[in-house]
Each structure stands twice: as C-alpha cells, then as structure tokens.
C-alpha cells in the first residue's frame, strides 16, 4: 500500500518546478495513515524507478524528487482540455467532469496553472446528456457490424421558442463517427437508400443496438477495405450528401491556404494568372458545397461541371431578387 500511495502522491504533488523532498513525502504518507521513515522512502523510490517510473532527483529550484515523464505531457492535456471546452456537443455537465479528469493527469500545481489560463468562449453547449452514452453504443455497433435504431429530431418554432420536434425513427447501418464543423456526426446508410447519410449526435435519442446485420459500406460508397473517414470528410461539405463529381474552380491567390485546408496539398493545382489559380478535386456536389462556395463571393468561380455553374447562378439570382424585394 505504501508504494501505491507514494506513487499517487508523486503524481499529484510533484513536477519539475515543484520537487518533493523525502521529508515531505513522509509527512504526506502519514496523512494517509501510513507511518514511515525517510530511509524507507528512498528505498521505495528506488523500487518505483526500477519498475519504470521516471523519478528524478534535483537540487533546483529546491531539493527533492519529481516525476519527469507522465502518460500525458502538460501541452497534451491542455490541447485535450481546450477541445472539450469548445466542443458544443459536450454538455456543460460532462465538460466539467472531463475537465476534472484531465486535471488529474497533471500535478496539482500544473492543474491550477492551466485552469487559470483556459478561456471558454460563449458558444452554445447542447443539452443532450445521452450523447456521452450514445458514443459507446455506436462504437459497439460499428465494431460488431450491427444496425442501430434511434429517433432523430429537428428544432421547430413553437410558442415563440425553438424546441425539438417529436422526431422520426431510423434504422441505420453505422460506419464512422465524425467530428466536423464543431459537431459530432454518425455516417451510415439508411436502409431505404443506396447512399451514406450523416446524423448529428445531439439530435439522436433513444439509440439502441439491434441484432440486425449492418449493410457493408462497400455497397453504398467507393470504399472497399475500410471506411476512409479522412477522405470522406475532405469530400463532404457542411456534412451534406450528394453525388460525387470532379469539379474545377478558379480561386483568388488569397484563398490558397483555405483551399489547402479543405482539400489538402496533394490535389491538382495550376496557375491561372498572377492573381488566381485553378484547382481540381473530386467532391460530393450538394447544397453544402454550394453554400461553402457562395461565402467566398467572386474570389471562387466554378469552371466545371456546367450543372454546378448553373446552380450557382440560380442561387445568386435568387439572392439578388430577395434583396430587391426588401
């Protein structure tokens, strides 16, 4: 028991800026109800070191011992914490619980410093507490290749407020969990169609694992050996579905970083003139793609296919007409 408590105390109270002396360790052990002496602490530290715990003795900033290498470094914990704090699909309650758990990976001194530095913006946190448990059910369904059943809800205006509707029942063959646009999605096949659809986890309720065999994703998409999540996200815009087509865009040079962030740096680029470049990529042509393109105005021009050019022109004309009415 003494070895276990000693390891726990080192993890909690020591780091490279806060080494703990043998005398302090004796005092902390006594507070846990374990009597000891300094010499035995040295022997125990030696045992933990031989076991593989990276315990370092230092004389600066003061004399003592600390754990030099942890399962997660301070920067790694900070990255995870920021992700949890800013993810809107994680409820406020679960955000607090996960933040506390992440702090336990640090010394108490490091945790205090990080908590003083973190900044939480005012983005909305969803209130679907089922998400946390739904993720586990979805993971098991994907691993076991079983279908999922759930009710799917949208918000409607009622009584001057936005609230969830009664929902619609679905049975889905699940393929992947996706984190995109600050939301969590399930990509899967709805049994009535030969396509992949995306469902937001915060809108899913009463998820249940069924005994039905899931439909292979190779029957509804181009992937064969495995579902390529990264490639699927790169081709999908705003999580809308559509037919896969090869598009060509003329883009202002000011959008080079934006295009690379979306498509990656290994797609086909060519120089159009000193102010613009062209790019070719295979994507799912959908409302999501059109909305994504429209936000850049005249800095992105669709060169092909013609059907996409026509749809862009139709949307632009509709916007122009709407603003004339107002």
PDB file of C-alpha atoms in Angstrom:
ATOM      1  CA  UNK A   1       0.000   0.000   0.000  1.00  0.00           C
ATOM      2  CA  UNK A   2       2.862   2.381   0.779  1.00  0.00           C
ATOM      3  CA  UNK A   3       4.305   2.050  -2.740  1.00  0.00           C
ATOM      4  CA  UNK A   4       0.924   2.763  -4.304  1.00  0.00           C
ATOM      5  CA  UNK A   5       0.309   5.804  -2.119  1.00  0.00           C
ATOM      6  CA  UNK A   6       3.831   7.065  -2.751  1.00  0.00           C
ATOM      7  CA  UNK A   7       3.296   6.895  -6.500  1.00  0.00           C
ATOM      8  CA  UNK A   8      -0.069   8.642  -6.143  1.00  0.00           C
ATOM      9  CA  UNK A   9       1.471  11.444  -4.058  1.00  0.00           C
ATOM     10  CA  UNK A  10       4.335  11.965  -6.511  1.00  0.00           C
ATOM     11  CA  UNK A  11       1.879  12.246  -9.383  1.00  0.00           C
ATOM     12  CA  UNK A  12      -0.290  14.720  -7.502  1.00  0.00           C
ATOM     13  CA  UNK A  13       2.257  16.988  -5.842  1.00  0.00           C
ATOM     14  CA  UNK A  14       5.480  16.820  -7.870  1.00  0.00           C
ATOM     15  CA  UNK A  15       6.634  18.278 -11.157  1.00  0.00           C
ATOM     16  CA  UNK A  16       9.878  19.799 -12.443  1.00  0.00           C
ATOM     17  CA  UNK A  17       9.072  23.126 -10.764  1.00  0.00           C
ATOM     18  CA  UNK A  18       7.784  21.551  -7.549  1.00  0.00           C
ATOM     19  CA  UNK A  19      10.068  18.707  -6.406  1.00  0.00           C
ATOM     20  CA  UNK A  20       9.044  16.999  -3.161  1.00  0.00           C
ATOM     21  CA  UNK A  21      11.624  16.101  -0.534  1.00  0.00           C
ATOM     22  CA  UNK A  22      11.765  12.762   1.282  1.00  0.00           C
ATOM     23  CA  UNK A  23      10.713  14.523   4.481  1.00  0.00           C
ATOM     24  CA  UNK A  24       7.628  15.962   2.755  1.00  0.00           C
ATOM     25  CA  UNK A  25       6.792  12.547   1.323  1.00  0.00           C
ATOM     26  CA  UNK A  26       6.957  11.065   4.826  1.00  0.00           C
ATOM     27  CA  UNK A  27       4.554  13.748   6.066  1.00  0.00           C
ATOM     28  CA  UNK A  28       2.136  13.164   3.165  1.00  0.00           C
ATOM     29  CA  UNK A  29       2.223   9.413   3.734  1.00  0.00           C
ATOM     30  CA  UNK A  30       1.443   9.908   7.408  1.00  0.00           C
ATOM     31  CA  UNK A  31      -1.602  11.978   6.406  1.00  0.00           C
ATOM     32  CA  UNK A  32      -2.763   8.889   4.511  1.00  0.00           C
ATOM     33  CA  UNK A  33      -2.344   6.811   7.669  1.00  0.00           C
ATOM     34  CA  UNK A  34       0.942   5.211   6.642  1.00  0.00           C
ATOM     35  CA  UNK A  35       3.831   5.624   9.059  1.00  0.00           C
ATOM     36  CA  UNK A  36       7.301   5.595   7.527  1.00  0.00           C
ATOM     37  CA  UNK A  37      10.829   6.963   7.782  1.00  0.00           C
ATOM     38  CA  UNK A  38      12.995   8.794   5.309  1.00  0.00           C
ATOM     39  CA  UNK A  39      15.353   5.873   4.574  1.00  0.00           C
ATOM     40  CA  UNK A  40      12.475   3.592   3.625  1.00  0.00           C
ATOM     41  CA  UNK A  41      11.138   6.293   1.292  1.00  0.00           C
ATOM     42  CA  UNK A  42      14.467   6.290  -0.553  1.00  0.00           C
ATOM     43  CA  UNK A  43      14.237   2.513  -0.956  1.00  0.00           C
ATOM     44  CA  UNK A  44      10.668   2.769  -2.198  1.00  0.00           C
ATOM     45  CA  UNK A  45      11.639   5.441  -4.715  1.00  0.00           C
ATOM     46  CA  UNK A  46      14.373   3.137  -5.978  1.00  0.00           C
ATOM     47  CA  UNK A  47      11.825   0.319  -6.399  1.00  0.00           C
ATOM     48  CA  UNK A  48       9.466   2.595  -8.365  1.00  0.00           C
ATOM     49  CA  UNK A  49      12.367   3.710 -10.570  1.00  0.00           C
ATOM     50  CA  UNK A  50      13.316   0.090 -11.310  1.00  0.00           C
ATOM     51  CA  UNK A  51       9.651  -0.577 -12.127  1.00  0.00           C
ATOM     52  CA  UNK A  52       9.865   2.112 -14.826  1.00  0.00           C
ATOM     53  CA  UNK A  53       8.575   5.291 -13.205  1.00  0.00           C
ATOM     54  CA  UNK A  54      10.741   8.214 -14.373  1.00  0.00           C
ATOM     55  CA  UNK A  55      11.590   9.739 -10.971  1.00  0.00           C
ATOM     56  CA  UNK A  56      14.264  12.428 -10.987  1.00  0.00           C
ATOM     57  CA  UNK A  57      16.166  13.902  -8.063  1.00  0.00           C
ATOM     58  CA  UNK A  58      17.041  17.586  -8.314  1.00  0.00           C
ATOM     59  CA  UNK A  59      18.533  20.381  -6.219  1.00  0.00           C
ATOM     60  CA  UNK A  60      16.885  23.177  -8.222  1.00  0.00           C
ATOM     61  CA  UNK A  61      14.570  25.013  -7.747  1.00  0.00           C
ATOM     62  CA  UNK A  62      14.828  23.139  -4.469  1.00  0.00           C
ATOM     63  CA  UNK A  63      15.942  19.731  -3.262  1.00  0.00           C
ATOM     64  CA  UNK A  64      13.563  16.862  -3.917  1.00  0.00           C
ATOM     65  CA  UNK A  65      12.047  14.314  -6.284  1.00  0.00           C
ATOM     66  CA  UNK A  66       9.570  14.637  -9.125  1.00  0.00           C
ATOM     67  CA  UNK A  67       8.057  12.522 -11.906  1.00  0.00           C
ATOM     68  CA  UNK A  68       9.749  13.667 -15.107  1.00  0.00           C
ATOM     69  CA  UNK A  69       7.661  11.766 -17.641  1.00  0.00           C
ATOM     70  CA  UNK A  70       3.905  11.274 -17.408  1.00  0.00           C
ATOM     71  CA  UNK A  71       1.436   9.459 -19.628  1.00  0.00           C
ATOM     72  CA  UNK A  72       0.312  12.869 -20.893  1.00  0.00           C
ATOM     73  CA  UNK A  73       2.507  15.950 -21.005  1.00  0.00           C
ATOM     74  CA  UNK A  74       1.201  19.353 -19.935  1.00  0.00           C
ATOM     75  CA  UNK A  75       0.797  20.573 -23.534  1.00  0.00           C
ATOM     76  CA  UNK A  76      -1.119  17.420 -24.472  1.00  0.00           C
ATOM     77  CA  UNK A  77      -3.532  17.819 -21.566  1.00  0.00           C
ATOM     78  CA  UNK A  78      -4.037  21.470 -22.494  1.00  0.00           C
ATOM     79  CA  UNK A  79      -4.926  20.509 -26.080  1.00  0.00           C
ATOM     80  CA  UNK A  80      -7.427  17.915 -24.886  1.00  0.00           C
ATOM     81  CA  UNK A  81      -8.916  20.327 -22.383  1.00  0.00           C
ATOM     82  CA  UNK A  82      -9.373  23.067 -24.970  1.00  0.00           C
ATOM     83  CA  UNK A  83     -11.075  20.578 -27.293  1.00  0.00           C
ATOM     84  CA  UNK A  84     -13.504  19.525 -24.561  1.00  0.00           C
ATOM     85  CA  UNK A  85     -14.254  23.091 -23.502  1.00  0.00           C
ATOM     86  CA  UNK A  86     -15.027  24.297 -27.015  1.00  0.00           C
ATOM     87  CA  UNK A  87     -16.929  21.249 -28.322  1.00  0.00           C
ATOM     88  CA  UNK A  88     -20.614  22.270 -28.298  1.00  0.00           C
ATOM     89  CA  UNK A  89     -21.859  18.672 -28.409  1.00  0.00           C
ATOM     90  CA  UNK A  90     -20.360  18.006 -24.964  1.00  0.00           C
ATOM     91  CA  UNK A  91     -22.846  19.255 -22.374  1.00  0.00           C
ATOM     92  CA  UNK A  92     -21.863  21.628 -19.566  1.00  0.00           C
ATOM     93  CA  UNK A  93     -22.125  18.817 -17.024  1.00  0.00           C
ATOM     94  CA  UNK A  94     -19.873  16.466 -18.994  1.00  0.00           C
ATOM     95  CA  UNK A  95     -17.484  19.314 -19.787  1.00  0.00           C
ATOM     96  CA  UNK A  96     -16.934  19.894 -16.070  1.00  0.00           C
ATOM     97  CA  UNK A  97     -16.469  16.160 -15.413  1.00  0.00           C
ATOM     98  CA  UNK A  98     -13.975  15.685 -18.257  1.00  0.00           C
ATOM     99  CA  UNK A  99     -12.029  18.808 -17.268  1.00  0.00           C
ATOM    100  CA  UNK A 100     -11.651  17.459 -13.729  1.00  0.00           C
ATOM    101  CA  UNK A 101     -10.448  14.096 -15.057  1.00  0.00           C
ATOM    102  CA  UNK A 102      -7.912  15.750 -17.351  1.00  0.00           C
ATOM    103  CA  UNK A 103      -6.584  17.776 -14.417  1.00  0.00           C
ATOM    104  CA  UNK A 104      -5.848  14.507 -12.614  1.00  0.00           C
ATOM    105  CA  UNK A 105      -3.276  13.727 -15.310  1.00  0.00           C
ATOM    106  CA  UNK A 106      -1.220  16.700 -14.057  1.00  0.00           C
ATOM    107  CA  UNK A 107       0.283  17.684 -10.762  1.00  0.00           C
ATOM    108  CA  UNK A 108      -1.975  19.864  -8.627  1.00  0.00           C
ATOM    109  CA  UNK A 109       0.341  22.832  -9.334  1.00  0.00           C
ATOM    110  CA  UNK A 110       0.157  22.333 -13.117  1.00  0.00           C
ATOM    111  CA  UNK A 111      -3.615  21.870 -12.974  1.00  0.00           C
ATOM    112  CA  UNK A 112      -4.032  25.125 -11.053  1.00  0.00           C
ATOM    113  CA  UNK A 113      -1.945  26.988 -13.621  1.00  0.00           C
ATOM    114  CA  UNK A 114      -3.869  25.562 -16.588  1.00  0.00           C
ATOM    115  CA  UNK A 115      -7.274  26.291 -15.068  1.00  0.00           C
ATOM    116  CA  UNK A 116      -6.274  29.939 -14.609  1.00  0.00           C
ATOM    117  CA  UNK A 117      -5.274  30.213 -18.274  1.00  0.00           C
ATOM    118  CA  UNK A 118      -8.098  28.478 -20.095  1.00  0.00           C
ATOM    119  CA  UNK A 119     -10.581  30.642 -21.904  1.00  0.00           C
ATOM    120  CA  UNK A 120     -14.096  29.461 -22.664  1.00  0.00           C
ATOM    121  CA  UNK A 121     -15.968  31.428 -25.319  1.00  0.00           C
ATOM    122  CA  UNK A 122     -19.709  31.935 -25.278  1.00  0.00           C
ATOM    123  CA  UNK A 123     -20.639  29.315 -27.873  1.00  0.00           C
ATOM    124  CA  UNK A 124     -23.746  27.289 -27.117  1.00  0.00           C
ATOM    125  CA  UNK A 125     -23.413  23.919 -25.400  1.00  0.00           C
ATOM    126  CA  UNK A 126     -26.062  21.352 -26.313  1.00  0.00           C
ATOM    127  CA  UNK A 127     -28.130  19.775 -23.559  1.00  0.00           C
ATOM    128  CA  UNK A 128     -28.487  16.184 -24.822  1.00  0.00           C
ATOM    129  CA  UNK A 129     -26.951  14.180 -21.967  1.00  0.00           C
ATOM    130  CA  UNK A 130     -27.459  10.974 -23.964  1.00  0.00           C
ATOM    131  CA  UNK A 131     -24.548  11.823 -26.286  1.00  0.00           C
ATOM    132  CA  UNK A 132     -21.946  10.539 -23.844  1.00  0.00           C
ATOM    133  CA  UNK A 133     -23.564   7.107 -23.674  1.00  0.00           C
ATOM    134  CA  UNK A 134     -24.638   7.051 -27.319  1.00  0.00           C
ATOM    135  CA  UNK A 135     -20.998   7.204 -28.408  1.00  0.00           C
ATOM    136  CA  UNK A 136     -20.325   3.925 -26.605  1.00  0.00           C
ATOM    137  CA  UNK A 137     -23.349   2.256 -28.208  1.00  0.00           C
ATOM    138  CA  UNK A 138     -22.350   3.496 -31.664  1.00  0.00           C
ATOM    139  CA  UNK A 139     -18.774   2.264 -31.218  1.00  0.00           C
ATOM    140  CA  UNK A 140     -20.047  -1.189 -30.283  1.00  0.00           C
ATOM    141  CA  UNK A 141     -22.411  -1.243 -33.268  1.00  0.00           C
ATOM    142  CA  UNK A 142     -19.603  -0.337 -35.676  1.00  0.00           C
ATOM    143  CA  UNK A 143     -17.248  -2.928 -34.157  1.00  0.00           C
ATOM    144  CA  UNK A 144     -19.916  -5.666 -34.213  1.00  0.00           C
ATOM    145  CA  UNK A 145     -21.271  -4.627 -37.626  1.00  0.00           C
ATOM    146  CA  UNK A 146     -24.821  -4.301 -36.300  1.00  0.00           C
ATOM    147  CA  UNK A 147     -27.548  -1.808 -37.175  1.00  0.00           C
ATOM    148  CA  UNK A 148     -28.631   0.991 -34.837  1.00  0.00           C
ATOM    149  CA  UNK A 149     -32.126   2.241 -34.141  1.00  0.00           C
ATOM    150  CA  UNK A 150     -32.836   5.765 -32.868  1.00  0.00           C
ATOM    151  CA  UNK A 151     -35.207   8.695 -33.073  1.00  0.00           C
ATOM    152  CA  UNK A 152     -33.923  11.767 -34.907  1.00  0.00           C
ATOM    153  CA  UNK A 153     -35.118  15.257 -34.022  1.00  0.00           C
ATOM    154  CA  UNK A 154     -35.049  18.731 -35.571  1.00  0.00           C
ATOM    155  CA  UNK A 155     -35.827  22.062 -33.968  1.00  0.00           C
ATOM    156  CA  UNK A 156     -39.067  23.840 -34.792  1.00  0.00           C
ATOM    157  CA  UNK A 157     -40.550  27.180 -33.747  1.00  0.00           C
ATOM    158  CA  UNK A 158     -43.396  26.778 -31.263  1.00  0.00           C
ATOM    159  CA  UNK A 159     -44.748  29.420 -28.927  1.00  0.00           C
ATOM    160  CA  UNK A 160     -42.052  31.859 -29.956  1.00  0.00           C
ATOM    161  CA  UNK A 161     -39.277  29.434 -28.967  1.00  0.00           C
ATOM    162  CA  UNK A 162     -37.162  26.822 -30.724  1.00  0.00           C
ATOM    163  CA  UNK A 163     -37.716  23.306 -29.453  1.00  0.00           C
ATOM    164  CA  UNK A 164     -37.226  19.737 -30.646  1.00  0.00           C
ATOM    165  CA  UNK A 165     -39.972  18.123 -32.699  1.00  0.00           C
ATOM    166  CA  UNK A 166     -41.435  14.684 -31.957  1.00  0.00           C
ATOM    167  CA  UNK A 167     -38.739  13.018 -34.040  1.00  0.00           C
ATOM    168  CA  UNK A 168     -38.576  10.331 -36.681  1.00  0.00           C
ATOM    169  CA  UNK A 169     -37.489   6.721 -36.246  1.00  0.00           C
ATOM    170  CA  UNK A 170     -34.467   5.417 -38.162  1.00  0.00           C
ATOM    171  CA  UNK A 171     -32.596   2.131 -38.529  1.00  0.00           C
ATOM    172  CA  UNK A 172     -29.050   2.761 -39.753  1.00  0.00           C
ATOM    173  CA  UNK A 173     -26.005   0.724 -40.705  1.00  0.00           C
ATOM    174  CA  UNK A 174     -23.259   2.717 -38.900  1.00  0.00           C
ATOM    175  CA  UNK A 175     -19.808   3.202 -40.450  1.00  0.00           C
ATOM    176  CA  UNK A 176     -17.957   6.030 -38.670  1.00  0.00           C
ATOM    177  CA  UNK A 177     -18.137   8.772 -36.049  1.00  0.00           C
ATOM    178  CA  UNK A 178     -17.079  12.140 -37.445  1.00  0.00           C
ATOM    179  CA  UNK A 179     -16.125  15.392 -35.730  1.00  0.00           C
ATOM    180  CA  UNK A 180     -16.717  18.219 -38.207  1.00  0.00           C
ATOM    181  CA  UNK A 181     -17.737  21.873 -38.005  1.00  0.00           C
ATOM    182  CA  UNK A 182     -17.683  21.682 -34.176  1.00  0.00           C
ATOM    183  CA  UNK A 183     -20.309  18.942 -34.213  1.00  0.00           C
ATOM    184  CA  UNK A 184     -20.302  15.157 -33.866  1.00  0.00           C
ATOM    185  CA  UNK A 185     -21.872  13.070 -36.634  1.00  0.00           C
ATOM    186  CA  UNK A 186     -22.643   9.457 -37.402  1.00  0.00           C
ATOM    187  CA  UNK A 187     -22.076   8.430 -41.020  1.00  0.00           C
ATOM    188  CA  UNK A 188     -24.247   5.492 -42.027  1.00  0.00           C
ATOM    189  CA  UNK A 189     -26.666   4.000 -44.505  1.00  0.00           C
ATOM    190  CA  UNK A 190     -30.417   4.427 -44.112  1.00  0.00           C
ATOM    191  CA  UNK A 191     -31.832   1.097 -45.223  1.00  0.00           C
ATOM    192  CA  UNK A 192     -34.208   2.620 -47.817  1.00  0.00           C
ATOM    193  CA  UNK A 193     -31.435   4.189 -49.919  1.00  0.00           C
ATOM    194  CA  UNK A 194     -28.092   3.290 -51.513  1.00  0.00           C
ATOM    195  CA  UNK A 195     -26.262   6.296 -50.086  1.00  0.00           C
ATOM    196  CA  UNK A 196     -24.445   7.443 -46.964  1.00  0.00           C
ATOM    197  CA  UNK A 197     -26.168   9.969 -44.709  1.00  0.00           C
ATOM    198  CA  UNK A 198     -24.840  11.988 -41.773  1.00  0.00           C
ATOM    199  CA  UNK A 199     -26.692  12.335 -38.476  1.00  0.00           C
ATOM    200  CA  UNK A 200     -25.863  14.776 -35.673  1.00  0.00           C
ATOM    201  CA  UNK A 201     -25.429  13.034 -32.333  1.00  0.00           C
ATOM    202  CA  UNK A 202     -27.053  15.861 -30.378  1.00  0.00           C
ATOM    203  CA  UNK A 203     -30.269  15.233 -32.339  1.00  0.00           C
ATOM    204  CA  UNK A 204     -30.261  11.464 -31.762  1.00  0.00           C
ATOM    205  CA  UNK A 205     -32.230   9.996 -28.863  1.00  0.00           C
ATOM    206  CA  UNK A 206     -33.071   6.502 -27.637  1.00  0.00           C
ATOM    207  CA  UNK A 207     -30.198   4.853 -29.513  1.00  0.00           C
ATOM    208  CA  UNK A 208     -30.275   1.058 -29.339  1.00  0.00           C
ATOM    209  CA  UNK A 209     -28.057  -1.690 -30.714  1.00  0.00           C
ATOM    210  CA  UNK A 210     -30.102  -4.144 -32.801  1.00  0.00           C
ATOM    211  CA  UNK A 211     -29.457  -7.769 -33.740  1.00  0.00           C
ATOM    212  CA  UNK A 212     -29.672  -6.902 -37.455  1.00  0.00           C
ATOM    213  CA  UNK A 213     -26.534  -7.259 -39.555  1.00  0.00           C
ATOM    214  CA  UNK A 214     -25.270  -3.924 -40.888  1.00  0.00           C
ATOM    215  CA  UNK A 215     -25.070  -3.386 -44.623  1.00  0.00           C
ATOM    216  CA  UNK A 216     -21.437  -3.363 -45.886  1.00  0.00           C
ATOM    217  CA  UNK A 217     -20.300   0.176 -46.715  1.00  0.00           C
ATOM    218  CA  UNK A 218     -18.791  -1.156 -49.967  1.00  0.00           C
ATOM    219  CA  UNK A 219     -22.358  -1.458 -51.293  1.00  0.00           C
ATOM    220  CA  UNK A 220     -23.107   2.263 -50.888  1.00  0.00           C
ATOM    221  CA  UNK A 221     -19.768   4.022 -51.473  1.00  0.00           C
ATOM    222  CA  UNK A 222     -16.428   3.636 -53.246  1.00  0.00           C
ATOM    223  CA  UNK A 223     -14.522   2.419 -50.160  1.00  0.00           C
ATOM    224  CA  UNK A 224     -13.678  -1.263 -50.072  1.00  0.00           C
ATOM    225  CA  UNK A 225     -11.193  -2.407 -47.414  1.00  0.00           C
ATOM    226  CA  UNK A 226     -12.065   0.227 -44.813  1.00  0.00           C
ATOM    227  CA  UNK A 227     -14.208   3.326 -44.457  1.00  0.00           C
ATOM    228  CA  UNK A 228     -11.761   6.190 -45.089  1.00  0.00           C
ATOM    229  CA  UNK A 229     -13.011   8.816 -42.633  1.00  0.00           C
ATOM    230  CA  UNK A 230     -10.406  11.440 -43.547  1.00  0.00           C
ATOM    231  CA  UNK A 231     -11.131  11.153 -47.273  1.00  0.00           C
ATOM    232  CA  UNK A 232     -14.892  11.205 -46.657  1.00  0.00           C
ATOM    233  CA  UNK A 233     -14.630  14.415 -44.637  1.00  0.00           C
ATOM    234  CA  UNK A 234     -12.438  16.045 -47.280  1.00  0.00           C
ATOM    235  CA  UNK A 235     -15.013  15.382 -49.991  1.00  0.00           C
ATOM    236  CA  UNK A 236     -18.049  16.342 -47.887  1.00  0.00           C
ATOM    237  CA  UNK A 237     -19.111  19.966 -47.424  1.00  0.00           C
ATOM    238  CA  UNK A 238     -21.017  21.046 -44.316  1.00  0.00           C
ATOM    239  CA  UNK A 239     -21.996  17.359 -43.879  1.00  0.00           C
ATOM    240  CA  UNK A 240     -24.443  17.462 -46.808  1.00  0.00           C
ATOM    241  CA  UNK A 241     -24.658  14.433 -49.088  1.00  0.00           C
ATOM    242  CA  UNK A 242     -24.682  14.390 -52.870  1.00  0.00           C
ATOM    243  CA  UNK A 243     -23.286  12.742 -55.979  1.00  0.00           C
ATOM    244  CA  UNK A 244     -19.522  12.551 -56.301  1.00  0.00           C
ATOM    245  CA  UNK A 245     -18.215  14.647 -59.201  1.00  0.00           C
ATOM    246  CA  UNK A 246     -14.951  16.181 -60.331  1.00  0.00           C
ATOM    247  CA  UNK A 247     -15.050  19.967 -60.092  1.00  0.00           C
ATOM    248  CA  UNK A 248     -12.704  22.699 -61.298  1.00  0.00           C
ATOM    249  CA  UNK A 249     -12.502  26.061 -59.554  1.00  0.00           C
ATOM    250  CA  UNK A 250     -10.681  29.313 -60.275  1.00  0.00           C
ATOM    251  CA  UNK A 251      -9.629  30.839 -56.980  1.00  0.00           C
ATOM    252  CA  UNK A 252      -8.030  34.068 -55.867  1.00  0.00           C
ATOM    253  CA  UNK A 253      -4.491  33.618 -54.584  1.00  0.00           C
ATOM    254  CA  UNK A 254      -5.699  34.927 -51.220  1.00  0.00           C
ATOM    255  CA  UNK A 255      -7.628  31.655 -50.774  1.00  0.00           C
ATOM    256  CA  UNK A 256      -4.687  29.287 -51.237  1.00  0.00           C
ATOM    257  CA  UNK A 257      -4.465  28.412 -47.525  1.00  0.00           C
ATOM    258  CA  UNK A 258      -8.252  27.963 -47.332  1.00  0.00           C
ATOM    259  CA  UNK A 259      -8.262  25.589 -50.305  1.00  0.00           C
ATOM    260  CA  UNK A 260      -5.350  23.559 -48.928  1.00  0.00           C
ATOM    261  CA  UNK A 261      -7.041  23.360 -45.510  1.00  0.00           C
ATOM    262  CA  UNK A 262     -10.157  21.932 -47.152  1.00  0.00           C
ATOM    263  CA  UNK A 263      -8.776  19.697 -49.920  1.00  0.00           C
ATOM    264  CA  UNK A 264      -5.215  19.014 -48.787  1.00  0.00           C
ATOM    265  CA  UNK A 265      -1.992  19.956 -50.533  1.00  0.00           C
ATOM    266  CA  UNK A 266      -1.778  16.932 -52.812  1.00  0.00           C
ATOM    267  CA  UNK A 267      -4.649  17.804 -55.178  1.00  0.00           C
ATOM    268  CA  UNK A 268      -4.190  19.202 -58.674  1.00  0.00           C
ATOM    269  CA  UNK A 269      -3.236  22.905 -58.788  1.00  0.00           C
ATOM    270  CA  UNK A 270      -2.312  25.088 -61.749  1.00  0.00           C
ATOM    271  CA  UNK A 271      -1.586  28.785 -62.165  1.00  0.00           C
ATOM    272  CA  UNK A 272      -4.331  30.734 -63.927  1.00  0.00           C
ATOM    273  CA  UNK A 273      -2.637  34.148 -63.922  1.00  0.00           C
ATOM    274  CA  UNK A 274      -0.696  36.326 -61.486  1.00  0.00           C
ATOM    275  CA  UNK A 275      -3.792  36.784 -59.290  1.00  0.00           C
ATOM    276  CA  UNK A 276      -5.514  33.395 -59.377  1.00  0.00           C
ATOM    277  CA  UNK A 277      -5.036  29.631 -59.601  1.00  0.00           C
ATOM    278  CA  UNK A 278      -7.208  26.718 -60.644  1.00  0.00           C
ATOM    279  CA  UNK A 279      -7.858  23.591 -58.606  1.00  0.00           C
ATOM    280  CA  UNK A 280      -9.424  20.248 -59.493  1.00  0.00           C
ATOM    281  CA  UNK A 281     -10.917  17.888 -56.918  1.00  0.00           C
ATOM    282  CA  UNK A 282     -13.437  15.049 -56.554  1.00  0.00           C
ATOM    283  CA  UNK A 283     -16.157  16.055 -54.093  1.00  0.00           C
ATOM    284  CA  UNK A 284     -19.794  15.394 -53.225  1.00  0.00           C
ATOM    285  CA  UNK A 285     -21.790  18.060 -55.055  1.00  0.00           C
ATOM    286  CA  UNK A 286     -24.554  19.178 -52.691  1.00  0.00           C
ATOM    287  CA  UNK A 287     -26.223  22.176 -51.097  1.00  0.00           C
ATOM    288  CA  UNK A 288     -23.358  22.162 -48.610  1.00  0.00           C
ATOM    289  CA  UNK A 289     -20.808  22.652 -51.402  1.00  0.00           C
ATOM    290  CA  UNK A 290     -22.834  25.473 -52.941  1.00  0.00           C
ATOM    291  CA  UNK A 291     -23.166  27.256 -49.593  1.00  0.00           C
ATOM    292  CA  UNK A 292     -19.432  26.827 -48.996  1.00  0.00           C
ATOM    293  CA  UNK A 293     -18.610  28.330 -52.409  1.00  0.00           C
ATOM    294  CA  UNK A 294     -21.032  31.246 -52.075  1.00  0.00           C
ATOM    295  CA  UNK A 295     -19.348  32.553 -48.930  1.00  0.00           C
ATOM    296  CA  UNK A 296     -16.251  33.477 -50.956  1.00  0.00           C
ATOM    297  CA  UNK A 297     -18.133  35.615 -53.492  1.00  0.00           C
ATOM    298  CA  UNK A 298     -16.160  36.441 -56.625  1.00  0.00           C
ATOM    299  CA  UNK A 299     -12.955  35.006 -55.179  1.00  0.00           C
ATOM    300  CA  UNK A 300     -14.077  31.499 -56.254  1.00  0.00           C
ATOM    301  CA  UNK A 301     -15.519  30.844 -59.720  1.00  0.00           C
ATOM    302  CA  UNK A 302     -16.865  27.433 -60.742  1.00  0.00           C
ATOM    303  CA  UNK A 303     -15.425  26.413 -64.107  1.00  0.00           C
ATOM    304  CA  UNK A 304     -16.963  22.934 -64.258  1.00  0.00           C
ATOM    305  CA  UNK A 305     -19.183  20.971 -64.273  1.00  0.00           C
ATOM    306  CA  UNK A 306     -21.804  23.026 -66.080  1.00  0.00           C
ATOM    307  CA  UNK A 307     -24.602  21.763 -63.828  1.00  0.00           C
ATOM    308  CA  UNK A 308     -22.826  23.227 -60.778  1.00  0.00           C
ATOM    309  CA  UNK A 309     -22.228  26.530 -62.596  1.00  0.00           C
ATOM    310  CA  UNK A 310     -25.932  26.725 -63.446  1.00  0.00           C
ATOM    311  CA  UNK A 311     -26.951  26.014 -59.854  1.00  0.00           C
ATOM    312  CA  UNK A 312     -24.558  28.669 -58.534  1.00  0.00           C
ATOM    313  CA  UNK A 313     -26.023  31.216 -60.945  1.00  0.00           C
ATOM    314  CA  UNK A 314     -29.555  30.273 -59.887  1.00  0.00           C
ATOM    315  CA  UNK A 315     -28.712  30.808 -56.201  1.00  0.00           C
ATOM    316  CA  UNK A 316     -27.023  34.148 -56.918  1.00  0.00           C
ATOM    317  CA  UNK A 317     -30.006  35.378 -58.931  1.00  0.00           C
ATOM    318  CA  UNK A 318     -32.385  34.285 -56.155  1.00  0.00           C
ATOM    319  CA  UNK A 319     -30.336  36.213 -53.582  1.00  0.00           C
ATOM    320  CA  UNK A 320     -30.328  39.277 -55.814  1.00  0.00           C
ATOM    321  CA  UNK A 321     -34.106  39.083 -56.241  1.00  0.00           C
ATOM    322  CA  UNK A 322     -34.638  38.664 -52.487  1.00  0.00           C
ATOM    323  CA  UNK A 323     -32.621  41.769 -51.695  1.00  0.00           C
ATOM    324  CA  UNK A 324     -34.515  43.782 -54.302  1.00  0.00           C
ATOM    325  CA  UNK A 325     -37.787  42.847 -52.564  1.00  0.00           C
ATOM    326  CA  UNK A 326     -36.537  44.041 -49.181  1.00  0.00           C
TER     327      UNK A 326
END
